[in-house]
PDB file of C-alpha atoms in Angstrom:
ATOM      1  CA  MET A   1       9.823  10.274   6.303  1.00 50.00           C
ATOM      2  CA  LYS A   2      13.243   8.655   5.933  1.00 51.00           C
ATOM      3  CA  LYS A   3      12.615   6.439   8.985  1.00 50.00           C
ATOM      4  CA  ARG A   4       9.296   5.248   7.527  1.00 47.00           C
ATOM      5  CA  ILE A   5      10.967   4.435   4.202  1.00 51.00           C
ATOM      6  CA  LEU A   6      13.709   2.506   5.989  1.00 50.00           C
ATOM      7  CA  SER A   7      11.130   0.596   8.046  1.00 47.00           C
ATOM      8  CA  ALA A   8       9.124  -0.326   4.952  1.00 49.00           C
ATOM      9  CA  VAL A   9      12.177  -1.503   3.056  1.00 53.00           C
ATOM     10  CA  LEU A  10      13.515  -3.448   6.031  1.00 52.00           C
ATOM     11  CA  ALA A  11      10.186  -5.244   6.405  1.00 49.00           C
ATOM     12  CA  GLY A  12      10.336  -6.142   2.722  1.00 53.00           C
ATOM     13  CA  LEU A  13      13.900  -7.364   3.024  1.00 52.00           C
ATOM     14  CA  LEU A  14      13.030  -9.607   5.945  1.00 47.00           C
ATOM     15  CA  ALA A  15       9.977 -10.995   4.173  1.00 48.00           C
ATOM     16  CA  SER A  16      11.913 -11.724   0.992  1.00 49.00           C
ATOM     17  CA  GLY A  17      14.642 -13.433   2.981  1.00 48.00           C
ATOM     18  CA  ALA A  18      12.177 -15.677   4.756  1.00 40.00           C
ATOM     19  CA  LEU A  19      10.442 -16.613   1.517  1.00 40.00           C
ATOM     20  CA  SER A  20      13.548 -17.166  -0.559  1.00 45.00           C
ATOM     21  CA  GLY A  21      15.396 -19.417   1.835  1.00 47.00           C
ATOM     22  CA  CYS A  22      18.291 -17.049   2.471  1.00 44.00           C
ATOM     23  CA  ALA A  23      17.136 -16.087   5.946  1.00 50.00           C
ATOM     24  CA  ASN A  24      20.535 -16.035   7.671  1.00 79.00           C
ATOM     25  CA  PRO A  25      22.464 -13.485   5.565  1.00 84.00           C
ATOM     26  CA  GLN A  26      19.232 -11.632   4.808  1.00 87.00           C
ATOM     27  CA  LYS A  27      18.308 -11.455   8.466  1.00 90.00           C
ATOM     28  CA  GLU A  28      21.826 -10.492   9.516  1.00 91.00           C
ATOM     29  CA  GLY A  29      22.087  -7.865   6.777  1.00 92.00           C
ATOM     30  CA  THR A  30      18.737  -6.390   7.734  1.00 92.00           C
ATOM     31  CA  LYS A  31      19.684  -6.296  11.420  1.00 93.00           C
ATOM     32  CA  ALA A  32      23.016  -4.646  10.582  1.00 93.00           C
ATOM     33  CA  LEU A  33      21.295  -2.083   8.361  1.00 93.00           C
ATOM     34  CA  GLU A  34      18.770  -1.294  11.061  1.00 92.00           C
ATOM     35  CA  ALA A  35      21.588  -0.924  13.616  1.00 93.00           C
ATOM     36  CA  GLY A  36      23.560   1.384  11.321  1.00 94.00           C
ATOM     37  CA  ASP A  37      26.390  -1.130  10.816  1.00 95.00           C
ATOM     38  CA  TYR A  38      26.678  -0.463   7.105  1.00 96.00           C
ATOM     39  CA  THR A  39      29.922  -2.371   6.619  1.00 95.00           C
ATOM     40  CA  GLU A  40      28.308  -5.556   7.955  1.00 95.00           C
ATOM     41  CA  ALA A  41      25.086  -4.917   6.052  1.00 95.00           C
ATOM     42  CA  GLU A  42      27.021  -4.470   2.815  1.00 96.00           C
ATOM     43  CA  ALA A  43      28.961  -7.710   3.393  1.00 94.00           C
ATOM     44  CA  GLN A  44      25.794  -9.706   4.112  1.00 94.00           C
ATOM     45  CA  PHE A  45      23.830  -8.296   1.190  1.00 96.00           C
ATOM     46  CA  GLN A  46      26.787  -8.702  -1.181  1.00 96.00           C
ATOM     47  CA  GLU A  47      26.889 -12.403  -0.288  1.00 94.00           C
ATOM     48  CA  ILE A  48      23.210 -12.709  -1.196  1.00 95.00           C
ATOM     49  CA  ALA A  49      23.603 -10.632  -4.387  1.00 95.00           C
ATOM     50  CA  GLU A  50      26.231 -13.091  -5.642  1.00 94.00           C
ATOM     51  CA  SER A  51      23.760 -15.990  -5.424  1.00 92.00           C
ATOM     52  CA  ASP A  52      22.945 -17.940  -8.581  1.00 93.00           C
ATOM     53  CA  ASP A  53      19.287 -17.771  -7.562  1.00 93.00           C
ATOM     54  CA  ARG A  54      17.770 -14.679  -9.238  1.00 94.00           C
ATOM     55  CA  GLU A  55      15.263 -14.091  -6.436  1.00 93.00           C
ATOM     56  CA  LYS A  56      17.956 -14.220  -3.768  1.00 93.00           C
ATOM     57  CA  SER A  57      20.279 -12.076  -5.856  1.00 95.00           C
ATOM     58  CA  ALA A  58      17.530  -9.488  -6.359  1.00 95.00           C
ATOM     59  CA  ALA A  59      16.965  -9.348  -2.591  1.00 94.00           C
ATOM     60  CA  GLY A  60      20.699  -8.898  -2.069  1.00 96.00           C
ATOM     61  CA  TYR A  61      20.873  -6.019  -4.530  1.00 97.00           C
ATOM     62  CA  ARG A  62      17.834  -4.390  -2.938  1.00 96.00           C
ATOM     63  CA  GLY A  63      19.583  -4.625   0.439  1.00 96.00           C
ATOM     64  CA  LEU A  64      22.780  -3.213  -1.043  1.00 97.00           C
ATOM     65  CA  GLY A  65      20.801  -0.363  -2.545  1.00 97.00           C
ATOM     66  CA  MET A  66      19.285   0.436   0.828  1.00 96.00           C
ATOM     67  CA  THR A  67      22.702   0.247   2.493  1.00 97.00           C
ATOM     68  CA  TYR A  68      24.244   2.637  -0.031  1.00 97.00           C
ATOM     69  CA  TYR A  69      21.217   4.935   0.219  1.00 96.00           C
ATOM     70  CA  GLU A  70      21.610   5.108   3.985  1.00 95.00           C
ATOM     71  CA  THR A  71      25.316   5.969   3.653  1.00 96.00           C
ATOM     72  CA  GLY A  72      24.562   8.684   1.102  1.00 96.00           C
ATOM     73  CA  ASP A  73      26.211   6.943  -1.869  1.00 97.00           C
ATOM     74  CA  CYS A  74      23.313   7.556  -4.216  1.00 97.00           C
ATOM     75  CA  ALA A  75      25.158   6.511  -7.391  1.00 97.00           C
ATOM     76  CA  LYS A  76      25.905   3.058  -5.968  1.00 98.00           C
ATOM     77  CA  ALA A  77      22.417   2.833  -4.456  1.00 97.00           C
ATOM     78  CA  LEU A  78      20.810   3.563  -7.802  1.00 97.00           C
ATOM     79  CA  GLU A  79      22.987   0.978  -9.523  1.00 97.00           C
ATOM     80  CA  ALA A  80      22.093  -1.668  -6.921  1.00 97.00           C
ATOM     81  CA  PHE A  81      18.369  -0.857  -7.066  1.00 97.00           C
ATOM     82  CA  GLN A  82      18.465  -1.120 -10.867  1.00 97.00           C
ATOM     83  CA  LYS A  83      20.187  -4.509 -10.635  1.00 97.00           C
ATOM     84  CA  ALA A  84      17.504  -5.614  -8.177  1.00 97.00           C
ATOM     85  CA  LEU A  85      14.819  -4.641 -10.686  1.00 96.00           C
ATOM     86  CA  ASP A  86      16.731  -6.345 -13.494  1.00 95.00           C
ATOM     87  CA  MET A  87      16.852  -9.516 -11.394  1.00 94.00           C
ATOM     88  CA  GLY A  88      13.092  -9.392 -10.868  1.00 93.00           C
ATOM     89  CA  THR A  89      12.614  -7.832  -7.447  1.00 93.00           C
ATOM     90  CA  GLU A  90       9.105  -6.674  -6.691  1.00 91.00           C
ATOM     91  CA  GLN A  91       8.404  -3.246  -8.110  1.00 92.00           C
ATOM     92  CA  THR A  92       7.134  -1.001  -5.335  1.00 93.00           C
ATOM     93  CA  VAL A  93       6.255   2.652  -4.996  1.00 94.00           C
ATOM     94  CA  THR A  94       8.890   2.945  -2.256  1.00 94.00           C
ATOM     95  CA  LEU A  95      11.602   1.448  -4.462  1.00 95.00           C
ATOM     96  CA  TYR A  96      10.818   3.841  -7.301  1.00 96.00           C
ATOM     97  CA  ASN A  97      10.770   6.752  -4.867  1.00 96.00           C
ATOM     98  CA  LEU A  98      14.223   5.795  -3.583  1.00 96.00           C
ATOM     99  CA  MET A  99      15.497   5.491  -7.135  1.00 97.00           C
ATOM    100  CA  GLY A 100      14.035   8.896  -7.956  1.00 97.00           C
ATOM    101  CA  ILE A 101      15.685  10.480  -4.926  1.00 97.00           C
ATOM    102  CA  CYS A 102      19.017   8.881  -5.816  1.00 97.00           C
ATOM    103  CA  ALA A 103      18.775  10.086  -9.404  1.00 98.00           C
ATOM    104  CA  MET A 104      17.988  13.598  -8.160  1.00 97.00           C
ATOM    105  CA  GLN A 105      21.001  13.486  -5.847  1.00 96.00           C
ATOM    106  CA  THR A 106      23.211  12.516  -8.792  1.00 96.00           C
ATOM    107  CA  GLU A 107      21.578  15.335 -10.800  1.00 97.00           C
ATOM    108  CA  ASP A 108      20.056  12.997 -13.389  1.00 97.00           C
ATOM    109  CA  TYR A 109      16.676  14.687 -13.331  1.00 97.00           C
ATOM    110  CA  GLY A 110      15.405  12.955 -16.481  1.00 97.00           C
ATOM    111  CA  ALA A 111      15.922   9.538 -14.892  1.00 97.00           C
ATOM    112  CA  ALA A 112      14.495  10.819 -11.607  1.00 98.00           C
ATOM    113  CA  GLN A 113      11.353  11.901 -13.413  1.00 97.00           C
ATOM    114  CA  GLU A 114      11.034   8.461 -15.005  1.00 97.00           C
ATOM    115  CA  TYR A 115      11.441   6.637 -11.686  1.00 97.00           C
ATOM    116  CA  ILE A 116       9.015   8.927  -9.885  1.00 97.00           C
ATOM    117  CA  GLY A 117       6.539   8.634 -12.742  1.00 95.00           C
ATOM    118  CA  ALA A 118       6.796   4.833 -12.640  1.00 95.00           C
ATOM    119  CA  GLY A 119       6.195   4.847  -8.892  1.00 95.00           C
ATOM    120  CA  LEU A 120       3.188   7.138  -9.160  1.00 94.00           C
ATOM    121  CA  ALA A 121       1.770   5.026 -11.995  1.00 93.00           C
ATOM    122  CA  LEU A 122       2.245   1.906  -9.900  1.00 92.00           C
ATOM    123  CA  ALA A 123       0.481   3.565  -6.964  1.00 90.00           C
ATOM    124  CA  ALA A 124      -2.423   4.490  -9.206  1.00 86.00           C
ATOM    125  CA  THR A 125      -2.845   0.877 -10.369  1.00 81.00           C
ATOM    126  CA  GLU A 126      -2.768  -0.674  -6.889  1.00 60.00           C
ATOM    127  CA  ASP A 127      -6.437  -1.280  -6.089  1.00 53.00           C
ATOM    128  CA  GLY A 128      -7.293   1.276  -8.770  1.00 44.00           C
ATOM    129  CA  GLU A 129      -6.371   4.275  -6.617  1.00 45.00           C
ATOM    130  CA  ASP A 130      -3.503   5.984  -4.813  1.00 43.00           C
ATOM    131  CA  SER A 131      -4.759   4.904  -1.383  1.00 48.00           C
ATOM    132  CA  ALA A 132      -2.719   1.664  -1.423  1.00 63.00           C
ATOM    133  CA  ALA A 133       0.508   3.646  -1.030  1.00 77.00           C
ATOM    134  CA  ASP A 134       1.558   5.870   1.866  1.00 88.00           C
ATOM    135  CA  PRO A 135      -0.103   9.266   1.245  1.00 91.00           C
ATOM    136  CA  GLU A 136       2.957  11.177   2.512  1.00 93.00           C
ATOM    137  CA  LEU A 137       5.211   9.189   0.193  1.00 93.00           C
ATOM    138  CA  LEU A 138       2.977  10.029  -2.764  1.00 94.00           C
ATOM    139  CA  ARG A 139       2.956  13.681  -1.767  1.00 95.00           C
ATOM    140  CA  GLU A 140       6.763  13.723  -1.612  1.00 95.00           C
ATOM    141  CA  MET A 141       6.970  12.072  -5.015  1.00 96.00           C
ATOM    142  CA  LYS A 142       4.578  14.570  -6.590  1.00 96.00           C
ATOM    143  CA  TYR A 143       6.580  17.431  -5.108  1.00 96.00           C
ATOM    144  CA  ASN A 144       9.861  15.966  -6.373  1.00 96.00           C
ATOM    145  CA  GLN A 145       8.340  15.508  -9.812  1.00 96.00           C
ATOM    146  CA  ILE A 146       7.798  19.275  -9.990  1.00 96.00           C
ATOM    147  CA  ILE A 147      11.375  19.935  -8.888  1.00 95.00           C
ATOM    148  CA  CYS A 148      12.645  17.626 -11.636  1.00 96.00           C
ATOM    149  CA  CYS A 149      10.606  19.516 -14.230  1.00 96.00           C
ATOM    150  CA  GLU A 150      12.153  22.761 -13.021  1.00 95.00           C
ATOM    151  CA  LYS A 151      15.677  21.367 -13.133  1.00 95.00           C
ATOM    152  CA  LEU A 152      15.027  20.262 -16.708  1.00 96.00           C
ATOM    153  CA  SER A 153      13.630  23.726 -17.549  1.00 95.00           C
ATOM    154  CA  ASP A 154      10.308  22.136 -18.480  1.00 96.00           C
ATOM    155  CA  TRP A 155       8.397  25.119 -17.176  1.00 95.00           C
ATOM    156  CA  GLU A 156       5.034  24.281 -18.731  1.00 95.00           C
ATOM    157  CA  THR A 157       4.907  20.815 -17.178  1.00 95.00           C
ATOM    158  CA  ALA A 158       6.193  22.196 -13.863  1.00 95.00           C
ATOM    159  CA  ARG A 159       3.372  24.797 -13.825  1.00 95.00           C
ATOM    160  CA  GLN A 160       0.796  22.120 -14.680  1.00 96.00           C
ATOM    161  CA  LYS A 161       2.079  19.699 -12.021  1.00 96.00           C
ATOM    162  CA  ALA A 162       2.261  22.497  -9.431  1.00 96.00           C
ATOM    163  CA  ALA A 163      -1.363  23.423 -10.118  1.00 95.00           C
ATOM    164  CA  GLU A 164      -2.422  19.767  -9.782  1.00 95.00           C
ATOM    165  CA  TYR A 165      -0.388  19.455  -6.590  1.00 96.00           C
ATOM    166  CA  LEU A 166      -2.005  22.555  -5.071  1.00 96.00           C
ATOM    167  CA  GLU A 167      -5.473  21.236  -5.929  1.00 96.00           C
ATOM    168  CA  GLU A 168      -4.660  18.177  -3.839  1.00 94.00           C
ATOM    169  CA  TYR A 169      -2.591  19.935  -1.134  1.00 95.00           C
ATOM    170  CA  PRO A 170      -3.850  23.552  -1.035  1.00 94.00           C
ATOM    171  CA  ASP A 171      -2.211  24.356   2.318  1.00 94.00           C
ATOM    172  CA  ASP A 172       1.365  23.698   1.157  1.00 93.00           C
ATOM    173  CA  GLU A 173       2.914  27.163   1.504  1.00 94.00           C
ATOM    174  CA  ALA A 174       6.228  26.135  -0.036  1.00 92.00           C
ATOM    175  CA  MET A 175       4.464  24.953  -3.188  1.00 94.00           C
ATOM    176  CA  GLN A 176       2.319  28.086  -3.266  1.00 93.00           C
ATOM    177  CA  LYS A 177       5.549  30.106  -3.456  1.00 93.00           C
ATOM    178  CA  GLU A 178       6.951  27.684  -6.014  1.00 90.00           C
ATOM    179  CA  ALA A 179       3.833  28.097  -8.168  1.00 91.00           C
ATOM    180  CA  GLN A 180       4.228  31.871  -8.024  1.00 91.00           C
ATOM    181  CA  PHE A 181       7.843  31.496  -9.127  1.00 90.00           C
ATOM    182  CA  LEU A 182       6.780  29.216 -11.990  1.00 90.00           C
ATOM    183  CA  GLU A 183       4.346  31.822 -13.248  1.00 89.00           C
ATOM    184  CA  THR A 184       7.349  34.040 -13.986  1.00 88.00           C
ATOM    185  CA  ARG A 185       8.885  31.403 -16.246  1.00 83.00           C
TER     186      ARG A 185
END
């Protein structure tokens, strides 16, 4: 799943670089990120983030967020992704999923729930159904939403979301066990 997320974000970074006229640092940052050269990726994306052009800056922050996510610095990744959104980057299901994961990693489950909820809502509005987004990504987000409810001790919502999840994915044994656990709460 992580490789698919990285591929999707890298494709978006390259496309935004080509459209916004910052192809060189964008392209070099994307190549460095793909190659695992996070120091170079950070330097390239930081250069773009400092641009006076909001679109370029947003692309730079999105690239920085991805770089920090890949290195496991979820606090910095979340900050960069938020700056990208503030600068007007395209809101995507993948971006909200990454933000949700980062918030979970920093144990801010309330924020994680908001990001995941925003991503799922966005997926539901694309073409009027969830099919526009990667089905496995949506499944992961729905699962993580339940975990966030649990971490916040919102047992009723967790039970409700688990039941909805199992209606959609009845063969998920881990969630079946989770639902049993939730019944004791």
